[in-house]
Every structure is written in structure tokens, then in C-alpha cells.
């Protein structure tokens, strides 16, 4: 890995074994992307890859040849107003509202080992300087006294470039940022498709794949959180790119607030990608001598398909984004009482759930919503984080002790950012809620949102949550956030700084998370937002796992976990077995199918174990014992999406995926057949990631008992890795599925090197 600087050609070459990222300075002194792709020779010079042509209707700069037109050249951090009519990365206005035409030119640069730490924003990091090399390009607009630092980090062992930007006002007057993207990538082709992850509550992160078309296209959020509607991640891939081959660039924003990911296909076969804070509704007063820091964007390049992209980003997020004591730790098997009791519980009920769960092998009991204030339903008490003595007469401490005495850890649900209008906190501090107490405030789930941009709110929450965490043996917190933000104005900000609200809100959330995780490093935080409404890399930097979706139906989860897996590792995906008929869709699926799907995540149960029959309890006991043996593989193995159906999004009738251990000696393969088929044809499922020269002992477990046991044994026994990769598992045929009748059947194959 190296970052090379060629002063004569004014060229920077960021290069490791996987990729080259080459920046060159244009004739006007601004930086341009000459190349991103497979590694090119370090000896070459590549500025000539940028083509300059004099075209009709083009504009050009005085003193420079007409062939140099900003509209047609790639630009690393484009500004508006000087002939580049594509969307800009940066936009300013002056105090009096006058737009500023900014002309950023190279002034200096610095190349250094390692990766600098960011104070306020979450970011990937290095544990030693040898892990990465960084480049900071200093650009300036002298006339307007604006300095922009473009920061790049290339990781040694990943095809990943991290980018972010610092924007500094060296003038004496304030200026207003209207847009400050984290990065722009100008690609020399329009032959790309965009893959992104769209949805809503209960169906988060379903994969969408669509060709880019001429003009502007965009996904994003303006809801105050990254959202269930769109995820701050996208992939730009060649039309023929598949899981195993082809070129793609993954883009992931380490951020939890309003974002946008944009693409603009220009009129001459080029594509501009942009990623960063959503400019919609954003502005930032940059006072004299102040600096604005953008969130970090990660670009993952692959020439080997989506699988390789996934493995690299999973490893980086697991090892160099998630931090603290939970960074590499196996996640506990939990039981959560939400779907078991909703708001109706008392200590007796909780303890009986915990006792049964312990007997079945669970490790952590999580008390969900409803333990505080006068909370009987969702109409009151958010903000009053004092135990409800009617439900829990001995308080939290007594309950937590009784649970830990059973040999389980104790975890607790909170929703710190919220306040119910019917709460003591609201009666004391109506102005702490977002919006004006004198105007109509929109409700969401009957609640208002606390103004996290105000330090007194963050301080209050820190003291309150610290008090709870110190009062009882709590080792896990589920941090929820159950609505989107409306009336986005803050009583703490002057009128000309209101555009800062959304970003300051999320900085406040990060500040609270940072302080709590520093003081309580042993606590495992799970982020949640009405399921997976804030499932993003920003959250992962503080909360190593996230509740993937409120929809725990095994079949719905196929699409959700499929889409989520492109960027986020299974260790981060909360996945629970819940009761049937499923509470979200009413579907009845086999208990083992529910477990098999949830195994590929941070596993747990979300049901009342006391309602299980003795036979079901025995199965749950077996599931938990099995998961414990294979947990490292499920949580930290390399994840391969094998079969997702015709649209490749996990919605097919056959869905299959697998995990392979880092040493390639163990693997687990899940096959789900959504609807039963009469007399199916034969098929093969090619496995991936195995060592072709190793023999694997294969065992298969069907989710439902089959009539013809012998047919299941086709795949059992010892088979070599090469055969499993080139011929695959033998599926299909009435014989193979053992004559199993009924929908939602599934099989889990385990492979162990012999
Ligand atoms: C959200 C969460 C659920 C549960 C409820 C409690 O919807 O996603 O898991 O915690 O809140 O109110």
C-alpha cells in the first residue's frame, strides 16, 4: 500500500493490492479523479486519461484553452457557477444571501501513515499506523478566504478508500454552507446500474437494482434519521456484475441523519456520484475561523462481484468501526419480552419468562418498553425514566438482581430521544421538545422528540441514563427511536442557524452515545428505531448491533437480511425467533425455519417461552445449544448470498445463503423453499468460499420432519471443497426434499473440514 505523489505530473496515486485511485490536478489547479479501478502500475502516469475536448456550447476559463471545460472533466470536489452544470459538492451563500461562486485550487498536501481521529463524528479507525495511509489535499479560494481539506484514507488490506472533508472559513465574516457533501466520484462512463436498499417499517432494506439514466437520480432521507425508506448505502455496478464477478463501487456513509446519495449521468457518457448530508433543508453558518467537518464516506471497489465487496466491508466494519469491549466479542443469545407481553407485565411474569428462557439456554434477558413512569400503552411517560412500582414494586435493581441470580444478564429498553406530552419531563420542560410549545406540534406514535441539539438535553439524558445504569446490574441497552422528526426548529438556535438543526440533532445523539459508552464500556448497546429505521454505520460505531426489523417473520426476513447483508455484517443484525402466527404478517412457519434464518445474525427469541409446548421447548433448547457451538461462524464468518431468486433480492421461491469461517474449515448453508412445489426438478446449489482441497463432513438438518429420510442423505458424508463449489449441493426432486409437504420448509447444512 502506498500513496504516491508525482510532482511533475501533479498526480497522486493511492494504490494497494486491490485498487488504484488516481487524482490529478487540472489546468485550473483543481483536483480530478483520473482513475478508480484495479491496481495500475505505480510507475505509470495517468493524467492523460482525462480527455479535454472543445465542444459546441462549452464554457471555458480565461487564460485556459477552450478544450478545458469544467462541464466535461471529472472533479473531486466540484463547486457551482463556473461552467460545471452538474450537481456540486459544495455551495455557499454570503451573509446577505448572495451566492458565492467558489474556485477551489490546490495549495498543498500531506501524505501520512494511519488515519486521523474525528472528534464529533463516528468514523473508521486504525489500531496501528501500518494499517492505512492518508492524504490530505488542501484547496483554497483565496478571494473568498475559504479553505477546503479533502481527506483520503486507503486501508492496506481492503479495496476501501475513506473520504471526508473539512471546510474552513479563514475570512472575517460568516458564510453559509448550503451543501457540503462528503465526496463526489466522477466516473468516466455511464454504463452503471444503481443498487440501493429501499423500504418502509417492517420491510426495510429490500434490494432495488436499476439502470442509471441520463439526468439526476437520488435516494435519501429528510426525516431526521437515516430511515427505513432508504439506507445510506448504495452500489454502482456494471450491468453484468453478479455476486461472483464484475465491477462495482459500493458507497457507504458513516452517518445516521438526513443523507442523500445522488447520481447524475451527463450528456457525454459520464456519471457523477455524490454522497453526504442531504442538502435539502440544510445550511450551516460557518463563522470566521470555524471549520465544518462532513461525515465519512467509504468507497469499496471490487472487480470480483458483490460478494467480495461484502466481505471487505464486513471485515472493516467489524474490526475498525465497531469499537470498545464488544468489538470482537460474541453477542449473547437474548430473550426479549416485547412480543411476549407488550405493555402488560409484572415482576412475576418477567421472572417466569426469564426462568424458562434460562432453562432453555438463553444468556440475556431484555426488558422492553413499559417499565417506567405510568406507561400502560404508548400514550404516556416517555422521558420519565423512573421505574413503575405498580409493575415492579422492588424497582429495577431488585428485578435485575433476581435475573442475574438466575444466571442471565439483564438488559433494558429505553427511548432517550423522546418525550410524551403526558409526562413529568414534558410538564417541566415543554421547550425541550422540538417545535414551539405555542404552535401545533405533529405527533408520531403519540410522542414528541427531544431537542438533542441542545447540550442541556444531552446532559440531562446522560445523567439520567448513567443513574439507571449505575443503579442495577445492566449489561445491555436497547436504544429505540420510534418516530421521524417534524417542525425541525430548535429553541436553542438563532433564526439564521436553524438549517443546522438536523445535523446538530444527530451530533447530540452521538455525543450522548459517546459519553455513555465511555463511562459504561461493558454495556452492549443495540440500536433500534421502530425496527430498522436507523440501521447505519454511524450507529454501529457506538451500538455494535441493531434491531434489523420489527418484522420477525422468517420469510419476510429473507428479503430484509438479504438486503442488509450487502454492507452490514451478521454480527450487527439483531435476528429473533418469534411466535406464530407471526405478529406482523400472521404467517405460520416451522420453528426451525425461524431459527435457521435468525441464526445468521445476533440471535435471540422474542416470544413467551411459557407458551411453548414441551416438544417445542426441547427444540428451542437444541437450537440454542447448536447456535452456541456455531456462533462465531454465524456472527463473524464471511457471508455469501447464493440464491436470491430471479430478481436477485432474496424474494425468490428458493433462497440460499451461507457463512464460511475465516480459516475456511467450517461453513453453514441455509436453503429455504418458500412455497412447496409438486414434483420439483433437480437443481444444484453451488457453494462458495470453501477450500477446494479440503474434505468437508456435511450434515443436513431439515426444518420439518421428512417422510423419506434416506433422500436427505444425498448430500451428507464427506465431500471435497472443489466438488461443492463446482457441482454443488444436490437440491430439488421429490426425493431430495424427503417428501416434505407444506410451505416454508428449510434446510441447514453444516460443513466441517475433516
Ligand atoms: C419499537 C421497537 C420494538 C419495541 C417497541 C416498544 O417498535 O422496534 O422492538 O421495542 O418499539 O415500544
XYZ file of C-alpha atoms and ligand atoms in Angstrom:
766
model
C 0.000 0.000 0.000
C 1.267 3.447 -0.812
C 0.163 6.925 -1.642
C 2.498 8.215 -4.331
C 2.948 11.844 -5.294
C 4.387 12.698 -8.692
C 5.097 16.431 -8.547
C 5.910 16.877 -12.219
C 2.660 15.461 -13.412
C 0.859 16.730 -10.317
C -0.570 13.309 -9.687
C -1.464 11.313 -6.581
C -1.702 7.558 -6.826
C -3.399 5.763 -3.935
C -2.589 2.134 -4.504
C -2.817 -1.216 -2.764
C -3.169 -4.810 -3.968
C -6.837 -4.284 -4.801
C -7.237 -0.860 -6.277
C -5.766 2.307 -7.674
C -7.340 5.672 -7.007
C -5.604 8.340 -9.030
C -6.071 12.063 -8.605
C -4.559 14.581 -10.921
C -4.568 18.367 -10.839
C -6.450 20.037 -13.693
C -5.134 23.103 -15.571
C -7.170 25.383 -13.275
C -5.487 23.860 -10.204
C -8.486 21.840 -9.025
C -8.201 18.089 -8.380
C -9.798 15.472 -10.626
C -10.280 11.726 -10.473
C -8.244 10.248 -13.305
C -8.977 6.635 -12.443
C -10.586 4.301 -9.942
C -10.318 0.602 -10.593
C -7.994 -2.380 -10.498
C -4.433 -1.513 -9.469
C -2.372 0.113 -12.196
C 1.402 0.099 -12.280
C 2.911 2.527 -9.779
C 5.361 3.584 -12.486
C 2.729 4.880 -14.892
C 1.312 8.375 -15.154
C -2.369 8.624 -15.831
C -3.371 12.250 -16.167
C -3.875 11.689 -19.892
C -6.918 9.534 -19.095
C -8.758 12.795 -18.627
C -9.898 13.978 -22.029
C -10.103 17.622 -22.961
C -12.202 18.480 -25.980
C -13.568 21.714 -27.293
C -17.286 21.148 -27.700
C -20.062 23.313 -29.039
C -21.731 25.450 -26.374
C -18.985 24.773 -23.857
C -17.684 27.409 -21.469
C -14.057 27.926 -20.584
C -11.825 29.862 -18.236
C -9.943 32.976 -19.323
C -6.312 32.162 -19.998
C -7.001 28.442 -20.402
C -7.672 26.611 -23.678
C -11.319 26.227 -24.762
C -10.874 22.470 -24.613
C -10.778 22.749 -20.828
C -14.428 22.931 -19.902
C -15.485 22.143 -16.338
C -18.669 20.500 -17.553
C -16.822 17.637 -19.201
C -13.958 16.860 -16.875
C -14.056 14.795 -13.705
C -13.758 16.809 -10.485
C -13.022 15.646 -6.968
C -14.925 18.326 -5.094
C -16.919 20.382 -7.584
C -18.389 23.788 -6.935
C -21.092 25.530 -8.890
C -21.105 28.548 -11.131
C -18.058 28.300 -13.363
C -19.341 26.057 -16.091
C -19.869 22.722 -14.359
C -23.613 22.329 -14.592
C -23.779 19.002 -12.788
C -24.717 18.949 -9.113
C -21.961 20.414 -6.925
C -20.361 19.051 -3.764
C -20.144 22.443 -2.134
C -22.351 25.510 -2.161
C -22.164 28.738 -0.164
C -24.053 31.960 0.188
C -22.860 35.175 1.832
C -24.470 36.783 4.843
C -26.703 38.903 2.623
C -27.925 35.861 0.693
C -25.677 36.448 -2.312
C -24.467 33.128 -3.814
C -20.703 32.644 -3.763
C -19.003 31.288 -6.853
C -16.167 29.358 -5.324
C -12.989 28.484 -7.166
C -11.024 25.875 -5.226
C -7.412 25.408 -6.201
C -4.697 23.135 -4.908
C -2.440 24.782 -2.350
C -0.593 21.928 -0.646
C -0.930 18.370 0.530
C 0.197 15.990 3.229
C 0.713 12.238 2.998
C 0.956 10.374 6.284
C 0.585 6.944 7.872
C -2.503 5.932 9.761
C -5.803 7.719 9.932
C -6.655 10.783 11.986
C -9.290 10.577 14.679
C -12.554 12.510 14.352
C -13.879 14.194 17.475
C -17.576 14.607 16.910
C -18.472 12.180 14.180
C -18.194 8.401 14.084
C -15.597 7.042 11.665
C -13.488 4.024 10.870
C -10.132 3.925 12.628
C -6.747 2.218 12.656
C -5.202 0.362 15.550
C -1.721 0.895 14.147
C -0.350 3.357 11.634
C 0.669 0.499 9.349
C -2.967 -0.306 8.625
C -3.590 2.679 6.391
C -2.113 5.666 4.665
C -3.812 9.030 4.355
C -3.690 12.027 2.088
C -4.995 15.486 2.829
C -5.352 17.795 -0.135
C -5.550 21.423 0.861
C -7.589 23.534 -1.553
C -8.338 27.176 -1.255
C -10.290 30.004 -2.741
C -8.114 32.971 -1.876
C -10.583 35.622 -2.940
C -13.260 34.277 -0.631
C -10.861 33.052 2.056
C -12.252 29.547 2.085
C -10.049 26.544 2.722
C -11.188 23.014 1.969
C -9.308 19.928 3.096
C -10.107 16.738 1.218
C -9.135 13.766 3.402
C -8.491 10.342 1.922
C -7.507 7.158 3.711
C -6.538 3.982 1.901
C -6.653 0.823 4.012
C -3.768 -1.588 3.456
C -5.823 -4.764 3.332
C -9.043 -3.614 1.792
C -10.107 -2.083 -1.509
C -11.578 0.731 0.538
C -10.997 4.467 0.407
C -12.465 6.596 3.200
C -13.205 10.180 2.288
C -14.369 13.212 4.182
C -13.933 16.959 4.001
C -13.140 19.843 6.366
C -14.359 23.270 5.282
C -12.770 26.269 6.911
C -13.699 29.945 6.842
C -10.492 31.970 7.053
C -12.268 35.229 6.306
C -13.579 37.706 8.821
C -17.280 37.364 8.010
C -19.593 34.396 8.366
C -20.602 32.466 5.279
C -23.435 29.970 4.946
C -22.892 26.455 3.716
C -25.883 25.231 1.730
C -24.352 21.949 0.729
C -21.263 20.115 1.893
C -21.137 16.591 0.541
C -18.665 14.096 1.937
C -17.475 13.074 -1.503
C -18.110 13.142 -5.195
C -16.848 10.483 -7.597
C -16.806 11.413 -11.267
C -16.742 8.247 -13.342
C -15.719 8.115 -16.963
C -18.691 6.033 -18.118
C -22.471 5.993 -17.981
C -22.654 2.230 -18.079
C -23.631 1.730 -14.452
C -26.567 0.399 -12.521
C -27.518 1.559 -9.083
C -28.336 -0.894 -6.323
C -29.891 0.520 -3.201
C -31.938 -0.570 -0.239
C -35.453 0.758 -0.017
C -38.493 0.020 2.099
C -40.619 1.128 5.000
C -41.407 -0.041 8.518
C -41.478 -3.850 8.594
C -39.824 -4.232 5.189
C -36.545 -2.403 5.482
C -33.628 -2.563 3.048
C -35.149 -4.524 0.188
C -32.668 -4.548 -2.650
C -33.556 -2.421 -5.694
C -31.457 -2.606 -8.868
C -31.996 -0.148 -11.671
C -30.025 1.241 -14.581
C -28.798 4.795 -14.354
C -30.426 7.002 -16.940
C -29.417 10.417 -18.282
C -30.113 13.107 -15.715
C -30.229 13.260 -11.958
C -31.359 10.419 -9.683
C -31.229 10.314 -5.944
C -32.125 8.480 -2.754
C -32.065 9.983 0.710
C -33.762 10.883 3.911
C -35.135 14.149 5.259
C -36.738 12.521 8.307
C -34.050 13.216 10.906
C -32.761 9.649 10.827
C -31.208 7.579 8.096
C -34.626 5.868 7.792
C -36.334 2.658 6.784
C -37.231 4.255 3.460
C -33.658 4.407 2.168
C -30.354 3.305 3.601
C -27.217 5.477 3.431
C -25.544 2.933 1.206
C -25.625 2.152 -2.499
C -23.694 0.198 -5.085
C -22.831 1.360 -8.564
C -22.257 -1.712 -10.662
C -21.736 -2.679 -14.262
C -24.884 -4.210 -15.762
C -23.340 -7.685 -15.798
C -21.967 -7.581 -12.251
C -23.102 -10.508 -10.134
C -22.212 -11.901 -6.727
C -19.096 -13.531 -8.122
C -17.889 -11.364 -10.972
C -17.867 -7.897 -12.386
C -17.052 -4.416 -11.327
C -18.834 -2.424 -8.635
C -18.258 0.525 -6.346
C -20.011 0.396 -3.002
C -20.671 3.690 -1.217
C -21.493 3.805 2.474
C -21.983 6.883 4.610
C -20.961 6.659 8.259
C -23.879 8.784 9.352
C -27.320 8.425 10.943
C -29.088 11.639 9.955
C -30.502 13.116 6.759
C -28.416 11.939 3.841
C -28.506 11.784 0.097
C -26.804 9.560 -2.423
C -27.027 11.036 -5.887
C -26.080 10.084 -9.393
C -26.081 12.279 -12.445
C -25.474 10.846 -15.864
C -24.143 13.636 -18.022
C -24.728 14.285 -21.686
C -21.399 12.791 -22.776
C -21.370 9.405 -21.113
C -20.062 10.277 -17.671
C -21.538 9.704 -14.236
C -21.187 11.854 -11.149
C -21.850 10.163 -7.796
C -22.356 12.203 -4.655
C -22.796 11.158 -1.054
C -23.232 13.144 2.120
C -25.573 15.144 4.300
C -28.826 15.830 2.467
C -28.647 19.414 1.169
C -32.453 19.583 1.421
C -33.205 21.754 4.448
C -29.523 22.034 5.373
C -27.484 25.147 5.947
C -24.608 25.895 8.273
C -23.359 29.248 9.448
C -19.626 28.998 9.174
C -18.312 31.792 11.327
C -14.904 33.360 10.919
C -12.098 30.824 11.724
C -14.579 27.967 12.133
C -14.379 24.583 10.411
C -17.189 22.296 9.334
C -16.498 18.557 9.218
C -18.518 16.304 6.933
C -19.328 12.705 7.829
C -17.081 9.989 6.451
C -17.943 8.170 3.229
C -16.478 4.760 2.414
C -15.963 3.612 -1.154
C -15.356 -0.101 -1.723
C -14.132 -1.120 -5.128
C -14.441 -4.644 -6.459
C -13.713 -6.313 -9.755
C -14.998 -9.665 -8.408
C -18.654 -9.010 -7.771
C -20.771 -8.087 -4.795
C -19.543 -10.967 -2.641
C -16.020 -9.601 -2.443
C -17.329 -6.130 -1.704
C -19.421 -7.515 1.134
C -16.547 -9.428 2.707
C -14.257 -6.424 2.770
C -16.810 -4.010 4.158
C -17.980 -6.538 6.786
C -14.428 -7.028 7.973
C -13.725 -3.332 8.119
C -16.936 -2.547 9.996
C -16.452 -5.440 12.422
C -12.833 -4.628 13.128
C -12.380 -0.932 12.533
C -15.717 0.778 13.051
C -17.269 -1.147 15.919
C -15.146 -0.339 18.935
C -14.748 -0.966 22.612
C -15.197 -4.153 24.557
C -17.760 -5.556 22.130
C -15.622 -5.120 19.049
C -14.791 -8.797 18.563
C -16.960 -10.322 21.235
C -19.592 -12.921 20.534
C -23.039 -11.469 21.058
C -25.254 -13.019 23.736
C -28.393 -15.020 22.950
C -31.193 -12.914 24.267
C -34.841 -13.233 25.117
C -36.898 -10.067 24.767
C -40.322 -9.751 26.393
C -41.853 -7.299 23.869
C -43.925 -9.679 21.767
C -44.480 -11.904 24.804
C -46.220 -9.282 26.923
C -46.198 -5.900 25.163
C -47.005 -3.407 27.951
C -48.820 -5.901 30.187
C -46.396 -7.453 32.620
C -45.416 -7.570 36.257
C -42.340 -8.835 38.009
C -43.810 -12.286 38.437
C -44.431 -12.622 34.690
C -40.987 -11.325 33.757
C -39.283 -13.664 36.154
C -41.189 -16.640 34.832
C -40.184 -15.738 31.271
C -36.596 -15.355 32.418
C -36.631 -18.648 34.304
C -37.941 -20.586 31.301
C -35.519 -18.793 28.988
C -32.613 -19.669 31.263
C -33.746 -23.255 31.332
C -33.693 -23.249 27.516
C -30.169 -21.826 27.406
C -30.634 -18.088 26.790
C -27.956 -15.759 28.142
C -29.544 -12.324 28.377
C -32.996 -11.207 29.430
C -34.160 -7.911 27.906
C -36.955 -5.930 29.497
C -38.568 -3.927 26.705
C -40.913 -0.937 26.710
C -43.332 -0.274 29.584
C -41.214 -0.481 32.770
C -41.202 3.251 33.626
C -43.468 6.131 34.637
C -47.155 5.330 34.241
C -46.590 3.565 30.931
C -49.510 1.238 30.158
C -49.582 1.862 26.418
C -47.782 4.215 24.034
C -49.617 7.365 25.116
C -47.546 8.388 28.131
C -44.380 8.575 30.207
C -41.506 8.708 27.700
C -38.990 10.916 29.466
C -39.939 9.711 32.963
C -37.213 7.109 33.297
C -38.199 6.042 36.793
C -39.368 2.542 37.431
C -43.100 1.870 37.569
C -43.574 0.485 41.082
C -47.001 -0.902 40.324
C -45.459 -3.297 37.833
C -42.087 -3.685 39.533
C -42.536 -2.987 43.252
C -38.929 -3.816 44.118
C -37.580 -1.473 41.424
C -35.175 -2.215 38.623
C -32.367 -3.166 40.881
C -34.374 -5.924 42.577
C -35.587 -7.294 39.227
C -32.121 -7.118 37.695
C -30.608 -8.910 40.709
C -33.204 -11.655 40.551
C -32.491 -12.094 36.849
C -28.730 -12.135 37.315
C -29.162 -14.558 40.218
C -30.825 -16.891 37.715
C -27.589 -16.761 35.739
C -28.834 -14.448 32.994
C -27.533 -10.997 32.160
C -30.031 -8.181 32.355
C -30.820 -5.723 29.566
C -33.168 -2.774 29.360
C -35.089 -0.825 26.683
C -35.010 2.972 26.643
C -36.033 5.610 24.146
C -33.935 8.551 25.330
C -34.616 10.963 22.473
C -38.365 11.030 23.060
C -40.870 12.660 25.375
C -44.596 12.002 25.791
C -46.760 15.116 26.112
C -48.224 13.230 29.075
C -45.032 13.035 31.128
C -43.468 14.868 34.048
C -40.456 15.724 31.887
C -42.668 17.463 29.355
C -44.609 19.295 32.048
C -41.308 20.578 33.455
C -39.577 21.347 30.153
C -42.100 21.801 27.343
C -39.457 23.782 25.480
C -37.096 20.771 25.363
C -39.293 19.133 22.748
C -38.651 20.075 19.162
C -41.020 22.714 17.795
C -42.623 25.597 19.593
C -44.860 24.899 22.632
C -47.148 27.655 21.316
C -47.727 26.149 17.913
C -49.178 22.871 16.721
C -46.646 20.068 17.081
C -47.047 16.951 14.978
C -47.192 13.716 16.940
C -45.733 10.379 15.928
C -46.745 7.340 17.995
C -48.242 9.924 20.395
C -44.812 11.329 21.203
C -42.585 14.340 20.639
C -38.859 14.415 20.050
C -36.397 15.987 22.466
C -34.095 18.596 21.034
C -30.814 16.710 21.002
C -29.050 19.727 19.525
C -29.212 21.350 22.975
C -26.452 20.487 25.392
C -28.715 20.751 28.459
C -30.909 17.989 26.989
C -27.911 15.767 26.285
C -26.507 16.452 29.791
C -29.848 15.649 31.381
C -30.118 12.377 29.464
C -26.549 11.443 30.274
C -27.193 11.936 33.999
C -30.499 10.083 33.848
C -29.224 7.083 31.893
C -25.996 6.948 33.899
C -28.152 6.859 37.020
C -30.122 3.912 35.668
C -27.018 2.054 34.550
C -25.350 2.575 37.912
C -28.432 1.561 39.878
C -28.627 -2.041 38.719
C -26.504 -4.739 37.054
C -27.433 -3.813 33.474
C -25.221 -5.143 30.711
C -27.264 -4.331 27.612
C -29.342 -1.375 26.441
C -31.803 -1.392 23.546
C -31.882 2.265 22.473
C -35.032 2.906 20.488
C -36.202 5.909 18.413
C -39.768 5.484 17.305
C -40.684 8.409 15.102
C -39.497 10.806 12.444
C -38.803 14.448 13.141
C -41.227 17.226 12.235
C -41.234 21.002 12.898
C -37.445 20.871 12.691
C -36.574 24.040 14.551
C -34.652 24.409 17.754
C -35.349 26.897 20.526
C -31.607 26.825 21.137
C -30.624 28.204 17.735
C -30.920 31.742 16.301
C -33.031 32.090 13.131
C -30.090 32.073 10.730
C -28.779 28.806 12.223
C -31.993 26.779 12.058
C -30.748 24.953 8.963
C -28.169 23.330 11.243
C -30.811 21.644 13.326
C -30.874 18.142 11.822
C -27.104 17.782 11.804
C -26.790 19.180 15.310
C -29.514 16.770 16.431
C -27.537 13.758 15.295
C -24.289 15.186 16.714
C -26.146 15.388 20.044
C -27.177 11.730 19.738
C -23.556 10.789 19.020
C -22.354 12.873 21.967
C -24.704 11.066 24.315
C -23.717 7.670 22.926
C -20.025 8.541 23.185
C -20.251 9.647 26.799
C -22.285 6.629 27.837
C -20.114 4.092 26.043
C -17.005 5.660 27.579
C -18.345 5.508 31.124
C -20.048 2.107 30.721
C -17.764 0.233 28.325
C -19.079 -3.161 29.399
C -22.635 -2.359 28.266
C -23.677 -3.754 24.888
C -25.842 -1.208 23.083
C -28.320 -2.316 20.448
C -29.707 0.498 18.350
C -33.299 0.312 17.237
C -35.703 2.658 15.551
C -39.133 1.096 15.167
C -37.121 -1.863 13.919
C -34.532 -0.915 11.313
C -35.296 2.748 10.751
C -31.797 3.854 11.767
C -29.656 0.904 10.735
C -26.466 2.578 9.568
C -22.715 2.703 10.009
C -22.930 5.828 12.201
C -24.912 3.938 14.798
C -22.655 0.886 14.540
C -19.714 2.916 15.764
C -21.450 3.101 19.148
C -24.000 0.283 19.157
C -22.359 -2.871 17.778
C -25.702 -4.366 16.854
C -29.051 -3.065 15.625
C -32.583 -4.429 15.583
C -32.917 -5.279 11.928
C -36.701 -5.007 11.632
C -39.822 -5.286 13.746
C -40.881 -7.839 11.198
C -39.568 -11.101 12.578
C -41.426 -13.385 10.168
C -38.817 -15.789 8.780
C -39.956 -15.363 5.170
C -40.065 -11.558 5.314
C -36.662 -11.648 6.979
C -35.177 -13.360 3.911
C -35.525 -10.153 1.891
C -34.606 -7.919 4.813
C -31.476 -9.815 5.849
C -30.515 -10.350 2.209
C -30.528 -6.609 1.515
C -28.972 -5.697 4.853
C -26.122 -8.147 4.286
C -24.623 -6.239 1.365
C -22.948 -3.774 3.729
C -23.714 -4.780 7.315
C -22.236 -7.872 8.984
C -24.423 -10.580 10.589
C -22.880 -9.713 13.991
C -24.723 -6.391 13.714
C -28.114 -7.764 12.675
C -30.470 -8.486 15.563
C -32.456 -11.567 14.477
C -35.034 -13.257 16.708
C -37.328 -16.234 16.649
C -40.869 -15.075 17.383
C -44.199 -16.786 17.940
C -46.617 -17.963 15.270
C -48.946 -16.829 13.853
C -46.391 -14.101 13.320
C -47.444 -10.783 14.866
C -46.616 -8.733 11.784
C -47.934 -10.856 8.927
C -49.885 -13.689 10.553
C -47.793 -16.357 8.827
C -47.182 -19.745 10.409
C -43.689 -21.041 9.740
C -41.851 -24.029 11.226
C -39.923 -23.284 14.421
C -36.686 -24.491 12.860
C -37.129 -22.306 9.771
C -37.499 -19.326 12.087
C -34.341 -20.354 13.912
C -32.307 -21.123 10.777
C -32.996 -17.659 9.363
C -32.275 -15.933 12.680
C -29.064 -17.942 13.216
C -27.377 -15.717 10.604
C -27.374 -12.738 12.911
C -27.199 -11.697 16.568
C -29.615 -14.405 17.654
C -32.423 -14.347 20.182
C -36.062 -15.013 20.963
C -38.979 -12.643 21.111
C -41.810 -14.788 22.470
C -43.258 -16.178 25.656
C -41.361 -19.398 26.300
C -44.000 -20.443 28.766
C -46.463 -20.773 25.904
C -44.273 -23.299 24.113
C -45.218 -26.972 24.298
C -42.713 -29.344 25.890
C -41.764 -30.574 22.416
C -41.155 -27.002 21.238
C -39.099 -26.266 24.335
C -36.914 -29.232 23.536
C -36.410 -27.831 20.027
C -35.551 -24.376 21.343
C -33.078 -25.933 23.760
C -31.490 -27.728 20.846
C -31.429 -24.550 18.717
C -29.685 -22.564 21.425
C -27.157 -25.308 22.103
C -26.436 -25.541 18.374
C -26.081 -21.772 17.958
C -23.616 -21.583 20.828
C -21.381 -24.090 19.061
C -21.557 -22.273 15.736
C -21.970 -18.701 16.935
C -18.570 -17.384 15.840
C -19.214 -18.613 12.327
C -22.711 -17.160 12.167
C -21.733 -13.780 13.566
C -18.264 -13.252 12.144
C -17.938 -15.628 9.168
C -17.751 -14.486 5.556
C -21.315 -14.204 4.321
C -22.205 -15.410 0.802
C -25.562 -14.747 -0.863
C -26.100 -17.837 -3.003
C -29.600 -17.761 -4.404
C -31.988 -14.851 -4.190
C -34.467 -15.564 -6.941
C -34.829 -14.092 -10.404
C -34.646 -10.506 -9.201
C -31.684 -11.356 -7.001
C -33.182 -9.722 -3.942
C -33.978 -12.645 -1.671
C -37.586 -12.794 -2.820
C -37.385 -15.999 -4.833
C -39.062 -19.282 -4.015
C -35.656 -20.747 -3.213
C -33.406 -18.558 -1.132
C -29.978 -19.707 -0.013
C -27.018 -18.149 1.712
C -24.011 -19.379 3.656
C -21.297 -18.370 6.083
C -17.713 -19.580 5.958
C -15.223 -19.311 8.799
C -12.105 -17.253 8.242
C -9.920 -20.376 8.114
C -12.426 -21.948 5.671
C -12.742 -25.062 7.834
C -16.358 -24.556 8.833
C -19.417 -23.412 6.959
C -23.178 -23.343 7.338
C -25.594 -23.179 4.412
C -29.241 -22.176 4.643
C -31.738 -23.207 1.981
C -35.343 -22.034 2.231
C -38.134 -23.192 -0.032
C -40.854 -20.614 0.420
C -43.770 -22.416 -1.180
C -43.946 -26.163 -1.593
C -43.735 -27.403 -5.147
C -45.183 -30.574 -6.585
C -42.710 -32.890 -8.261
C -39.855 -30.352 -8.494
C -36.980 -30.661 -10.921
C -33.375 -31.314 -9.936
C -31.050 -28.451 -9.209
C -27.624 -27.722 -7.830
C -26.604 -25.129 -5.309
C -23.002 -24.116 -5.889
C -21.240 -23.271 -2.646
C -18.615 -20.569 -2.272
C -15.668 -19.627 -0.162
C -14.577 -23.201 0.614
C -11.072 -24.581 0.349
C -11.190 -26.701 -2.834
C -8.588 -29.093 -1.487
C -10.287 -29.863 1.814
C -12.775 -32.613 2.529
C -15.829 -31.441 4.374
C -18.066 -33.550 6.530
C -21.611 -32.465 5.643
C -24.652 -32.808 7.836
C -28.109 -31.621 6.942
C -30.931 -30.733 9.218
C -34.417 -30.201 7.792
C -36.716 -27.718 9.489
C -39.596 -30.146 9.287
C -39.601 -33.892 9.618
C -39.499 -35.646 6.261
C -41.041 -38.898 5.165
C -38.107 -40.148 3.203
C -35.067 -39.684 5.450
C -32.783 -41.510 3.057
C -33.216 -38.889 0.344
C -31.773 -36.259 2.633
C -28.560 -38.184 2.844
C -27.569 -37.482 -0.797
C -25.547 -34.570 0.377
C -24.280 -35.995 3.604
C -20.914 -37.529 4.225
C -17.513 -36.384 3.081
C -17.271 -34.166 0.001
C -14.401 -32.106 -1.281
C -14.473 -28.353 -1.470
C -13.902 -28.320 -5.246
C -16.881 -30.604 -5.831
C -19.057 -28.473 -3.569
C -18.049 -25.341 -5.443
C -18.260 -26.737 -8.995
C -21.082 -29.294 -8.685
C -22.695 -28.080 -5.509
C -25.301 -29.468 -3.197
C -27.915 -31.558 -4.979
C -31.298 -29.986 -4.483
C -34.781 -30.396 -5.888
C -36.558 -33.577 -6.802
C -39.301 -35.056 -4.682
C -36.755 -37.371 -3.243
C -34.405 -34.654 -2.119
C -36.878 -32.777 -0.040
C -37.754 -36.058 1.531
C -41.367 -35.820 0.566
C -41.787 -32.870 2.915
C -45.139 -31.275 2.350
C -46.022 -27.780 3.310
C -44.702 -24.290 2.805
C -41.739 -22.527 4.400
C -39.554 -25.607 4.550
C -35.837 -25.087 5.049
C -32.617 -26.970 5.497
C -29.419 -26.111 7.274
C -26.253 -27.797 6.070
C -23.180 -27.736 8.231
C -19.731 -28.364 6.802
C -16.669 -29.219 8.840
C -13.249 -29.857 7.352
C -12.166 -33.370 8.038
C -40.215 -0.345 18.634
C -39.217 -1.467 18.580
C -39.825 -2.728 19.155
C -40.263 -2.463 20.569
C -41.231 -1.294 20.616
C -41.556 -0.893 22.043
O -41.259 -0.575 17.746
O -38.761 -1.674 17.282
O -38.887 -3.771 19.123
O -39.142 -2.210 21.373
O -40.700 -0.166 19.958
O -42.418 0.155 22.101
